[in-house]
Coordinates of C-alpha atoms and ligand atoms in Angstrom, one line a residue:
X1 CA 0.5 -20.8 14.0
X2 CA 3.7 -22.2 12.6
X3 CA 3.9 -21.9 8.8
X4 CA 3.4 -25.2 7.0
X5 CA 6.6 -24.6 5.0
X6 CA 8.5 -24.1 8.2
X7 CA 7.0 -27.3 9.7
X8 CA 7.9 -29.3 6.6
X9 CA 11.4 -27.8 6.4
X10 CA 12.1 -28.7 10.0
X11 CA 10.9 -32.3 9.4
X12 CA 12.9 -32.6 6.2
X13 CA 16.0 -31.3 7.8
X14 CA 15.6 -33.9 10.6
X15 CA 15.4 -36.6 7.9
X16 CA 18.6 -35.4 6.2
X17 CA 20.4 -35.5 9.5
X18 CA 19.1 -39.0 10.4
X19 CA 20.3 -40.2 7.0
X20 CA 23.7 -38.8 7.9
X21 CA 23.8 -35.6 5.9
X22 CA 24.2 -31.9 6.6
X23 CA 20.9 -30.0 6.7
X24 CA 22.0 -26.4 6.7
X25 CA 20.8 -25.7 3.2
X26 CA 17.8 -27.9 3.2
X27 CA 14.4 -26.1 2.8
X28 CA 11.0 -27.0 1.5
X29 CA 9.3 -24.8 -1.1
X30 CA 6.0 -24.9 -2.9
X31 CA 5.9 -27.4 -5.7
X32 CA 6.8 -26.4 -9.2
X33 CA 4.6 -29.3 -10.4
X34 CA 1.4 -29.1 -8.4
X35 CA 0.1 -32.0 -10.6
X36 CA 2.7 -34.3 -8.9
X37 CA 3.1 -33.0 -5.4
X38 CA 2.2 -30.2 -3.0
X39 CA 5.7 -29.3 -1.8
X40 CA 9.2 -30.1 -2.8
X41 CA 12.8 -30.1 -1.5
X42 CA 15.9 -29.9 -3.7
X43 CA 18.3 -30.3 -0.8
X44 CA 19.9 -33.5 -2.0
X45 CA 21.4 -31.8 -5.1
X46 CA 24.2 -29.8 -3.6
X47 CA 25.2 -32.6 -1.3
X48 CA 26.1 -35.0 -4.0
X49 CA 29.7 -33.8 -4.5
X50 CA 30.9 -34.1 -0.9
X51 CA 29.0 -37.3 -0.3
X52 CA 30.3 -38.8 -3.6
X53 CA 26.8 -40.1 -4.3
X54 CA 24.3 -39.5 -7.0
X55 CA 21.6 -37.0 -5.7
X56 CA 18.8 -39.5 -6.3
X57 CA 20.5 -41.9 -3.9
X58 CA 20.6 -39.3 -1.2
X59 CA 17.0 -38.3 -1.9
X60 CA 16.0 -41.9 -1.6
X61 CA 17.7 -42.3 1.7
X62 CA 16.0 -39.2 3.0
X63 CA 12.6 -40.3 1.6
X64 CA 12.9 -43.5 3.6
X65 CA 13.5 -41.6 6.8
X66 CA 10.4 -39.5 6.1
X67 CA 8.2 -42.5 5.5
X68 CA 6.3 -42.3 8.8
X69 CA 6.1 -38.5 9.0
X70 CA 2.7 -37.5 10.4
X71 CA 2.5 -34.4 8.2
X72 CA 2.9 -36.3 5.0
X73 CA 0.9 -38.7 2.9
X74 CA 4.1 -39.5 0.9
X75 CA 7.7 -38.4 0.3
X76 CA 9.1 -39.7 -2.9
X77 CA 12.5 -39.3 -4.5
X78 CA 12.4 -38.5 -8.2
X79 CA 15.1 -38.0 -10.7
X80 CA 17.6 -36.4 -10.8
X81 CA 17.3 -36.0 -7.0
X82 CA 14.2 -34.1 -5.9
X83 CA 12.0 -35.0 -3.0
X84 CA 8.3 -34.7 -3.9
X85 CA 6.1 -34.2 -0.8
X86 CA 2.4 -34.7 -0.6
X87 CA 0.7 -33.3 2.5
X88 CA -1.3 -35.6 4.8
X89 CA -5.0 -34.9 4.5
X90 CA -5.7 -35.0 8.2
X91 CA -2.9 -32.6 8.9
X92 CA -4.2 -30.2 6.2
X93 CA -7.7 -30.4 7.5
X94 CA -6.5 -29.9 11.1
X95 CA -4.5 -26.9 10.1
X96 CA -7.5 -25.3 8.3
X97 CA -9.7 -26.0 11.3
X98 CA -7.2 -24.3 13.6
X99 CA -7.1 -21.3 11.3
X100 CA -10.9 -21.2 11.2
X101 CA -11.2 -21.3 15.0
X102 CA -8.7 -18.5 15.6
X103 CA -10.0 -14.9 15.5
X104 CA -6.6 -13.9 13.9
X105 CA -6.7 -16.7 11.3
X106 CA -3.7 -18.2 13.0
X107 CA -1.6 -15.1 12.3
X108 CA 1.1 -14.4 14.9
X109 CA 2.2 -10.8 15.4
X110 CA 5.9 -9.8 15.4
X111 CA 7.6 -10.2 18.8
X112 CA 9.5 -6.9 18.7
X113 CA 7.2 -4.2 17.3
X114 CA 8.9 -1.4 15.5
X115 CA 7.9 2.3 15.2
X116 CA 7.6 3.1 11.6
X117 CA 6.7 6.5 10.0
X118 CA 5.3 6.4 6.5
X119 CA 5.5 9.6 4.6
X120 CA 2.8 9.3 1.9
X121 CA 0.1 11.3 0.1
X122 CA 2.3 14.4 -0.2
X123 CA -0.4 16.7 -1.6
X124 CA 0.4 20.3 -2.3
X125 CA -1.8 22.7 -0.5
X126 CA -4.2 24.8 -2.6
X127 CA -3.6 22.6 -5.6
X128 CA -6.4 20.1 -6.3
X129 CA -5.4 16.5 -5.9
X130 CA -4.6 15.0 -9.2
X131 CA -4.0 11.4 -10.3
X132 CA -0.3 11.8 -9.6
X133 CA -1.1 11.8 -5.9
X134 CA -3.3 8.8 -6.2
X135 CA -0.6 6.1 -6.2
X136 CA 1.2 7.5 -3.2
X137 CA -2.1 7.5 -1.2
X138 CA -3.1 4.0 -2.3
X139 CA 0.2 2.3 -1.9
X140 CA 1.1 4.1 1.3
X141 CA -2.2 3.4 2.9
X142 CA -1.9 -0.3 2.2
X143 CA 1.7 -0.5 3.5
X144 CA 0.6 1.2 6.6
X145 CA -2.3 -1.2 7.2
X146 CA 0.0 -4.2 6.6
X147 CA 2.6 -2.9 8.9
X148 CA 0.1 -2.5 11.7
X149 CA -1.5 -5.8 11.1
X150 CA 1.8 -7.6 11.6
X151 CA 2.1 -5.8 14.9
X152 CA 4.1 -2.6 14.5
X153 CA 3.4 0.9 15.6
X154 CA 2.9 2.7 12.3
X155 CA 2.4 6.4 11.9
X156 CA 1.1 7.8 8.7
X157 CA 2.1 11.4 7.9
X158 CA 0.6 13.3 4.9
X159 CA 3.6 15.7 4.7
X160 CA 1.8 18.5 3.0
X161 CA 3.6 20.6 0.4
X162 CA 3.0 24.0 2.0
X163 CA 6.2 25.8 1.9
X164 CA 7.0 26.5 -1.7
X165 CA 6.5 29.2 -4.3
X166 CA 2.8 28.2 -4.6
X167 CA 2.2 30.0 -1.3
X168 CA 3.8 33.2 -2.6
X169 CA 1.8 32.9 -5.8
X170 CA -1.5 32.7 -3.9
X171 CA -0.6 35.6 -1.7
X172 CA 0.4 37.7 -4.7
X173 CA -2.8 37.0 -6.6
X174 CA -4.9 37.6 -3.5
X175 CA -3.2 41.0 -3.0
X176 CA -4.0 42.0 -6.5
X177 CA -7.6 41.1 -6.1
X178 CA -8.2 42.4 -2.6
X179 CA -5.4 44.8 -1.6
X180 CA -7.6 46.2 1.1
X181 CA -7.4 43.1 3.2
X182 CA -5.7 43.6 6.6
X183 CA -3.2 40.8 5.9
X184 CA -1.4 43.1 3.5
X185 CA -1.1 46.1 5.9
X186 CA 2.4 45.9 7.3
X187 CA 1.6 48.3 10.1
X188 CA -1.4 46.2 11.4
X189 CA -0.8 44.9 14.8
X190 CA -4.2 43.5 15.9
X191 CA -5.7 40.1 15.6
X192 CA -6.4 38.7 12.2
X193 CA -10.0 37.5 11.3
X194 CA -10.7 33.9 12.1
X195 CA -12.7 33.5 8.8
X196 CA -10.7 32.8 5.7
X197 CA -11.0 35.5 2.9
X198 CA -11.7 32.8 0.3
X199 CA -13.5 29.5 -0.2
X200 CA -11.9 26.3 -1.3
X201 CA -13.2 26.7 -4.9
X202 CA -11.8 30.2 -5.0
X203 CA -8.5 28.9 -3.7
X204 CA -8.4 26.2 -6.4
X205 CA -9.0 28.8 -9.0
X206 CA -6.6 31.4 -7.6
X207 CA -3.6 29.1 -7.7
X208 CA -3.7 28.1 -11.4
X209 CA -4.4 31.7 -12.4
X210 CA -1.4 32.9 -10.4
X211 CA 0.8 30.2 -11.7
X212 CA -0.2 31.0 -15.3
X213 CA 0.4 34.7 -14.8
X214 CA 3.8 34.2 -13.3
X215 CA 4.9 32.3 -16.4
X216 CA 4.1 35.3 -18.6
X217 CA 4.8 38.2 -16.4
X218 CA 8.3 38.6 -15.0
X219 CA 7.3 41.3 -12.5
X220 CA 4.5 39.2 -11.2
X221 CA 6.8 36.2 -10.7
X222 CA 9.3 38.4 -8.8
X223 CA 6.5 39.6 -6.5
X224 CA 5.6 36.0 -5.8
X225 CA 9.2 35.1 -5.0
X226 CA 9.4 38.1 -2.7
X227 CA 6.1 37.1 -1.0
X228 CA 7.4 33.6 -0.6
X229 CA 10.6 34.9 1.0
X230 CA 8.7 37.2 3.3
X231 CA 6.4 34.4 4.4
X232 CA 9.4 32.2 5.1
X233 CA 11.0 35.1 7.0
X234 CA 7.9 35.2 9.2
X235 CA 5.8 38.2 8.0
X236 CA 2.8 38.1 10.3
X237 CA 0.1 38.8 7.8
X238 CA 1.4 36.2 5.4
X239 CA 1.7 33.7 8.2
X240 CA -2.0 34.4 9.0
X241 CA -2.9 33.8 5.4
X242 CA -0.9 30.6 5.3
X243 CA -3.0 29.4 8.2
X244 CA -6.2 30.2 6.3
X245 CA -4.9 28.5 3.2
X246 CA -4.0 25.4 5.2
X247 CA -7.3 25.2 7.1
X248 CA -9.4 25.5 4.0
X249 CA -7.3 23.1 2.0
X250 CA -6.9 20.5 4.7
X251 CA -10.7 20.3 5.3
X252 CA -11.1 19.6 1.6
X253 CA -8.2 17.1 1.4
X254 CA -9.5 15.2 4.4
X255 CA -12.8 14.8 2.6
X256 CA -11.1 13.6 -0.6
X257 CA -8.9 11.1 1.2
X258 CA -11.7 9.8 3.2
X259 CA -13.5 8.9 -0.1
X260 CA -10.5 6.8 -0.8
X261 CA -10.5 5.1 2.6
X262 CA -7.2 6.8 3.3
X263 CA -6.5 8.2 6.7
X264 CA -3.5 10.0 8.2
X265 CA -2.4 10.2 11.8
X266 CA -0.3 13.3 11.3
X267 CA -1.3 16.3 9.2
X268 CA 2.1 17.9 9.3
X269 CA 3.6 19.8 6.5
X270 CA 6.8 21.3 5.2
X271 CA 6.1 24.5 7.1
X272 CA 6.1 22.6 10.5
X273 CA 9.7 21.6 10.0
X274 CA 11.1 25.1 9.3
X275 CA 11.8 25.9 12.9
X276 CA 14.4 23.2 12.9
X277 CA 16.3 24.6 9.9
X278 CA 18.5 27.3 11.5
X279 CA 20.1 25.0 14.2
X280 CA 20.4 22.1 11.7
X281 CA 22.3 24.3 9.2
X282 CA 24.5 25.7 12.0
X283 CA 25.4 22.2 13.1
X284 CA 26.3 21.2 9.5
X285 CA 28.5 24.2 9.2
X286 CA 30.2 23.7 12.6
X287 CA 30.9 20.0 12.0
X288 CA 32.4 20.9 8.7
X289 CA 30.2 18.6 6.6
X290 CA 28.7 21.5 4.7
X291 CA 30.7 23.9 2.6
X292 CA 30.1 27.0 0.4
X293 CA 29.9 26.4 -3.3
X294 CA 29.1 29.3 -5.6
X295 CA 27.4 31.1 -2.7
X296 CA 25.2 28.1 -1.8
X297 CA 25.8 25.8 1.2
X298 CA 26.2 22.2 0.1
X299 CA 27.0 18.7 1.5
X300 CA 29.1 16.3 -0.6
X301 CA 27.4 13.0 -0.7
X302 CA 29.0 11.0 -3.5
X303 CA 30.4 7.7 -2.4
X304 CA 33.0 5.4 -3.7
X305 CA 31.3 2.7 -5.9
X306 CA 28.5 4.9 -7.0
X307 CA 27.5 3.8 -10.5
X308 CA 26.2 7.2 -11.4
X309 CA 27.2 10.7 -10.2
X310 CA 25.4 11.8 -7.1
X311 CA 25.6 15.7 -7.0
X312 CA 26.1 17.5 -3.7
X313 CA 23.0 18.1 -1.7
X314 CA 22.2 21.9 -1.6
X315 CA 20.9 22.8 1.9
X316 CA 20.8 26.6 1.4
X317 CA 20.5 28.6 -1.7
X318 CA 22.7 31.6 -2.4
X319 CA 19.9 33.9 -1.5
X320 CA 19.5 32.2 1.8
X321 CA 16.3 30.3 1.0
X322 CA 15.5 26.7 2.0
X323 CA 15.0 24.1 -0.6
X324 CA 13.1 20.8 -0.8
X325 CA 16.0 18.9 0.6
X326 CA 16.4 21.4 3.5
X327 CA 12.8 20.8 4.4
X328 CA 13.1 17.0 4.2
X329 CA 16.2 17.1 6.4
X330 CA 14.5 19.3 9.0
X331 CA 11.5 17.0 8.9
X332 CA 13.8 14.1 9.8
X333 CA 15.2 16.2 12.7
X334 CA 11.6 16.6 13.9
X335 CA 10.7 13.0 13.4
X336 CA 13.7 11.7 15.2
X337 CA 13.0 14.0 18.1
X338 CA 9.3 13.3 18.4
X339 CA 9.1 9.6 17.5
X340 CA 12.6 8.0 17.5
X341 CA 11.4 5.7 14.7
X342 CA 13.1 2.5 13.7
X343 CA 12.2 3.2 10.2
X344 CA 11.0 6.1 8.0
X345 CA 9.5 5.0 4.7
X346 CA 8.8 7.4 1.8
X347 CA 6.2 6.5 -0.8
X348 CA 6.9 9.0 -3.5
X349 CA 7.2 9.1 -7.3
X350 CA 10.3 7.2 -8.4
X351 CA 11.5 10.3 -10.4
X352 CA 12.4 11.7 -7.0
X353 CA 15.0 8.9 -6.4
X354 CA 18.0 11.2 -6.6
X355 CA 16.5 13.7 -4.2
X356 CA 16.0 11.0 -1.6
X357 CA 19.5 9.5 -2.1
X358 CA 20.9 13.0 -1.4
X359 CA 18.7 13.5 1.6
X360 CA 19.4 10.1 3.2
X361 CA 23.1 10.4 2.8
X362 CA 23.2 13.9 4.1
X363 CA 21.0 12.9 7.1
X364 CA 23.5 10.1 8.0
X365 CA 26.5 12.3 7.5
X366 CA 25.1 15.1 9.6
X367 CA 24.1 12.6 12.3
X368 CA 20.5 13.5 12.1
X369 CA 19.6 9.9 11.6
X370 CA 21.6 7.2 13.4
X371 CA 22.4 3.7 12.3
X372 CA 19.5 2.2 14.2
X373 CA 17.0 3.9 12.0
X374 CA 16.3 2.6 8.6
X375 CA 15.5 5.1 5.8
X376 CA 13.7 3.6 2.8
X377 CA 12.5 5.2 -0.4
X378 CA 9.7 3.3 -2.2
X379 CA 9.6 5.0 -5.6
X380 CA 6.5 4.2 -7.6
X381 CA 6.1 4.2 -11.4
X382 CA 3.8 6.4 -13.4
X383 CA 0.1 5.8 -14.0
X384 CA -0.3 5.9 -17.8
X385 CA -3.2 6.1 -20.1
X386 CA -3.9 3.5 -22.8
X387 CA -1.6 5.3 -25.1
X388 CA 1.3 4.6 -22.8
X389 CA 1.7 8.2 -21.8
X390 CA 1.0 9.7 -18.4
X391 CA -2.7 9.7 -17.7
X392 CA -4.5 12.8 -18.9
X393 CA -8.1 14.0 -19.5
X394 CA -9.6 13.6 -22.9
X395 CA -8.7 17.2 -23.6
X396 CA -5.1 16.5 -22.6
X397 CA -5.1 18.3 -19.3
X398 CA -4.2 17.1 -15.8
X399 CA -7.0 14.8 -14.6
X400 CA -8.4 15.7 -11.2
X401 CA -8.7 12.9 -8.8
X402 CA -12.4 13.5 -8.1
X403 CA -13.2 13.3 -11.8
X404 CA -11.3 10.0 -12.2
X405 CA -13.2 8.5 -9.3
X406 CA -16.4 9.8 -10.7
X407 CA -15.7 8.2 -14.1
X408 CA -15.1 4.8 -12.4
X409 CA -18.2 5.1 -10.2
X410 CA -20.3 5.9 -13.2
X411 CA -19.0 2.9 -15.1
X412 CA -19.6 0.7 -12.1
X413 CA -23.1 2.0 -11.6
X414 CA -23.9 1.2 -15.2
X415 CA -22.8 -2.4 -14.7
X416 CA -24.4 -2.9 -11.3
X417 CA -27.8 -1.5 -12.4
X418 CA -27.8 -3.6 -15.5
X419 CA -27.0 -6.6 -13.4
X420 CA -29.8 -5.8 -10.9
X421 CA -32.4 -5.1 -13.5
X422 CA -31.6 -8.4 -15.2
X423 CA -32.6 -10.1 -12.0
X424 CA -35.6 -8.2 -10.9
X425 CA -37.5 -4.9 -11.6
X426 CA -37.2 -3.9 -8.0
X427 CA -34.3 -1.7 -8.2
X428 CA -33.1 0.8 -5.6
X429 CA -31.2 3.6 -7.2
X430 CA -29.5 5.0 -4.2
X431 CA -28.5 1.6 -3.0
X432 CA -27.0 0.9 -6.4
X433 CA -25.0 4.1 -6.2
X434 CA -23.6 3.2 -2.8
X435 CA -22.5 -0.2 -4.0
X436 CA -21.0 1.3 -7.2
X437 CA -18.8 3.4 -5.0
X438 CA -17.6 0.5 -2.9
X439 CA -16.9 -1.6 -6.0
X440 CA -15.4 1.4 -7.9
X441 CA -12.9 1.9 -5.1
X442 CA -11.9 -1.8 -5.4
X443 CA -11.4 -1.3 -9.1
X444 CA -9.1 1.7 -8.7
X445 CA -7.1 0.3 -5.8
X446 CA -6.7 -3.2 -7.0
X447 CA -5.9 -2.0 -10.5
X448 CA -3.0 0.0 -8.9
X449 CA -1.9 -2.4 -6.2
X450 CA -1.8 -5.5 -8.3
X451 CA 1.2 -4.1 -10.1
X452 CA 4.6 -4.0 -8.4
X453 CA 4.8 -0.4 -7.1
X454 CA 8.0 0.5 -8.9
X455 CA 6.6 -0.3 -12.4
X456 CA 4.5 2.0 -14.6
X457 CA 1.1 0.7 -15.3
X458 CA -1.8 1.5 -17.7
X459 CA -5.0 2.8 -16.1
X460 CA -7.6 0.9 -18.1
X461 CA -11.2 1.7 -16.9
X462 CA -12.7 -1.1 -18.9
X463 CA -10.4 -3.7 -17.6
X464 CA -10.3 -2.5 -14.0
X465 CA -14.1 -2.5 -13.7
X466 CA -14.6 -5.9 -15.2
X467 CA -16.1 -8.6 -13.0
X468 CA -13.9 -11.2 -14.6
X469 CA -10.1 -11.5 -14.6
X470 CA -7.5 -10.2 -12.2
X471 CA -9.6 -7.2 -10.9
X472 CA -10.9 -5.8 -7.7
X473 CA -14.6 -6.4 -8.8
X474 CA -13.8 -10.1 -9.4
X475 CA -12.4 -10.5 -5.9
X476 CA -15.5 -8.7 -4.5
X477 CA -17.8 -10.8 -6.6
X478 CA -16.2 -13.9 -5.1
X479 CA -16.7 -12.6 -1.6
X480 CA -20.3 -11.7 -2.4
X481 CA -20.9 -15.2 -3.8
X482 CA -19.7 -16.8 -0.6
X483 CA -21.8 -14.4 1.5
X484 CA -24.8 -15.4 -0.4
X485 CA -24.2 -19.1 0.1
X486 CA -23.6 -18.6 3.8
X487 CA -26.8 -16.7 4.0
X488 CA -28.9 -19.3 2.2
X489 CA -27.4 -21.9 4.5
X490 CA -28.4 -20.2 7.7
X491 CA -31.7 -19.1 6.2
X492 CA -32.6 -22.7 5.8
X493 CA -32.3 -23.2 9.5
X494 CA -29.0 -25.0 9.5
X495 CA -25.9 -24.1 11.5
X496 CA -22.2 -25.2 11.2
X497 CA -21.5 -24.0 14.7
X498 CA -18.8 -26.3 16.3
X499 CA -18.5 -28.3 13.0
X500 CA -15.2 -29.0 11.2
X501 CA -13.8 -29.3 7.7
X502 CA -13.6 -33.1 7.2
X503 CA -10.5 -35.0 6.3
X504 CA -12.0 -36.4 3.2
X505 CA -11.9 -34.0 0.2
X506 CA -11.4 -33.9 -3.5
X507 CA -8.6 -32.2 -5.5
X508 CA -10.4 -28.8 -6.0
X509 CA -11.1 -28.5 -2.4
X510 CA -7.6 -29.5 -1.5
X511 CA -6.3 -26.7 -3.9
X512 CA -8.4 -24.2 -2.1
X513 CA -7.1 -25.4 1.3
X514 CA -3.5 -25.3 0.1
X515 CA -4.0 -21.7 -0.9
X516 CA -5.6 -20.6 2.3
X517 CA -2.8 -22.0 4.5
X518 CA -0.4 -19.6 2.8
X519 CA -2.0 -16.7 4.5
X520 CA 0.6 -15.9 7.2
X521 CA 3.6 -16.4 4.9
X522 CA 2.1 -14.1 2.2
X523 CA 1.3 -11.3 4.6
X524 CA 4.8 -11.4 6.1
X525 CA 6.4 -11.4 2.7
X526 CA 4.2 -8.4 1.7
X527 CA 5.3 -6.6 4.8
X528 CA 9.0 -7.3 4.5
X529 CA 9.1 -6.3 0.8
X530 CA 6.7 -3.4 1.2
X531 CA 4.8 -5.2 -1.5
X532 CA 1.0 -5.2 -1.5
X533 CA 1.0 -6.7 -5.0
X534 CA 1.8 -10.0 -3.3
X535 CA -1.5 -9.9 -1.4
X536 CA -3.3 -9.2 -4.7
X537 CA -1.7 -12.2 -6.4
X538 CA -2.7 -14.3 -3.4
X539 CA -6.3 -13.3 -3.3
X540 CA -6.6 -13.8 -7.0
X541 CA -5.3 -17.3 -6.6
X542 CA -7.7 -18.0 -3.7
X543 CA -10.6 -16.6 -5.7
X544 CA -9.8 -18.8 -8.7
X545 CA -9.4 -21.8 -6.4
X546 CA -12.7 -21.0 -4.7
X547 CA -14.6 -20.5 -7.9
X548 CA -13.4 -23.8 -9.3
X549 CA -14.5 -25.5 -6.1
X550 CA -17.8 -23.8 -6.3
X551 CA -18.5 -24.9 -9.8
X552 CA -17.5 -28.5 -9.1
X553 CA -19.2 -29.0 -5.7
X554 CA -22.9 -28.3 -5.2
X555 CA -22.7 -27.1 -1.7
X556 CA -26.4 -26.4 -1.0
X557 CA -27.4 -29.8 -2.5
X558 CA -25.1 -31.9 -0.3
X559 CA -27.2 -34.4 1.6
X560 CA -24.6 -35.4 4.2
X561 CA -25.1 -32.8 6.9
X562 CA -21.6 -33.2 8.3
X563 CA -20.0 -32.8 5.0
X564 CA -22.1 -29.8 4.2
X565 CA -21.2 -28.2 7.5
X566 CA -17.5 -28.8 6.7
X567 CA -18.0 -27.0 3.3
X568 CA -19.6 -24.1 5.1
X569 CA -16.7 -23.8 7.5
X570 CA -14.3 -23.8 4.6
X571 CA -16.3 -21.1 2.9
X572 CA -16.4 -19.0 6.0
X573 CA -12.6 -19.2 6.3
X574 CA -12.2 -18.3 2.7
X575 CA -14.4 -15.3 3.2
X576 CA -12.5 -14.1 6.3
X577 CA -9.1 -14.5 4.6
X578 CA -10.3 -12.6 1.6
X579 CA -11.9 -9.9 3.7
X580 CA -8.8 -9.5 5.8
X581 CA -6.7 -9.2 2.7
X582 CA -8.8 -6.5 1.1
X583 CA -8.9 -4.6 4.3
X584 CA -5.1 -4.6 4.2
X585 CA -5.3 -3.3 0.6
X586 CA -7.6 -0.5 1.8
X587 CA -11.1 -1.4 0.4
X588 CA -14.2 -3.4 1.5
X589 CA -16.8 -5.6 0.0
X590 CA -20.6 -5.0 -0.3
X591 CA -23.2 -7.6 0.7
X592 CA -24.4 -8.0 -2.8
X593 CA -23.6 -6.5 -6.2
Ligands
LIG1 N1 4.6 17.3 -2.3 C1 5.6 16.5 -3.0 C2 5.1 16.4 -4.5 O1 4.0 16.7 -4.8 C3 5.7 15.1 -2.5 C4 6.2 15.0 -1.1 C5 6.9 13.7 -0.8 N2 7.4 13.6 0.5 C6 8.5 14.1 0.9 N3 8.9 14.0 2.2 N4 9.3 14.8 0.1 O2 6.0 16.1 -5.3

């Protein structure tokens, strides 16, 4: 459906032209003064100079031309030269009814779908997921869903960290513990066992132990470096161990991500890109964009006009090893070859900003990525504790994601069971646990997504789990409230099938309707700006508008059946819009809570 703002802009432009003015810069926006009007146009102001007229005169002439406009109840010129527009009730009701009748809520998909790869999650194999990975997963998942909803082909890639020193550390520790394993026998030529020589909990314990030892023991660290180099050079036994580490880790990661409603299309990792490295480096040397510097191979990427120094991108260390940048460049080679994406978006901690500037510039310079492919870095801020410092456990350690989720679920369970017990004694514990999980997820995700991604935010369990205020549980509570009214209505034997929202309504109902019609514009804005927080702000406004309406109008007691059916239609639309939006944010609503 055409956006209301676009319809009104078009009509207003027409009126400016009919009154003899240019209309290029005329647009209609939401009103700054909702107490006076619904929409406004400031187009008369900049015309005053060339027309040698006061803006208010121009606005008056335009207002006259708009007098009969079918979309408006009134168009009024006010000092010093604004146009105040009030929407026609029948048009608004019509628009709402059309949205309600359409399965897609009137949303029109993009005409030219793009192929977009989103690189998010970025967990490191064998290290447990910690809260630092939470933001990438939450934000990336939402942007993926929004991109798909508007009609694009979006591919989510987890981009596992599986090629660094952590692999060498694990191999070294494993060799110390079980030197007899066949993986360490250099002369072994047979098949390796299909069963991994460790479980996921062992693996999770092995890595921190190894990491701790390497910090204290120089020899140990050198062994780990050597093991990393041998793995990267293709030593068979180590490759087989890498495969085991990956299998065990990925199974566990999938389980964790699925608890977060996060799903990836590709489970590729840094190691998958390595086969592209040699040719890529050779091309960079041949074309002359890379040069030796203190034994390393580097690409100069500073550009005129840089406000800060951008150091050269190192693509090969002096000992011949690959680096983080090498891997990201090779991954781009792979992505271009396999998917020819129109865009690659990275959702990564904003402290990696410099790395991505270097990688993007090198990729362009080396011709790995052509001008038809957009590269975007969405750097997110840090999740802090109430003390304003990066979120930690009470003991000051790194908080594991599972524990954080458990804390939230426990808190939610407490609230939900208290709530349930206050209503009746009949209380189903396992049901309450299920609901606590659903609501808990909304608390975590909404708490994160309602902030602009690039900003740091404070993770505040008390605030995030509250049923009041700008929180996930508040949004779900609103949806549940609507569901329960709809259920009561149909349980009483009534049906709103084929009925419409009426043209007569009060101010609170109108406010709710004016919020709902913004749907398409908000989703498109959120898509274009990679900005899920806009959807959060939108559903918060809708929830507030709905709850005001709910408190003012007694829906179930309405005696006029037509009017009541109209309310039900409006409620149904409100529910569908809210549900669609939370689906795009990556969580769902229970039936009751
Ligand atoms: N594994 C990395 C980390 O934990 C994040 C990976 C981000 N994606 C990328 N293509 N570099 O810091």
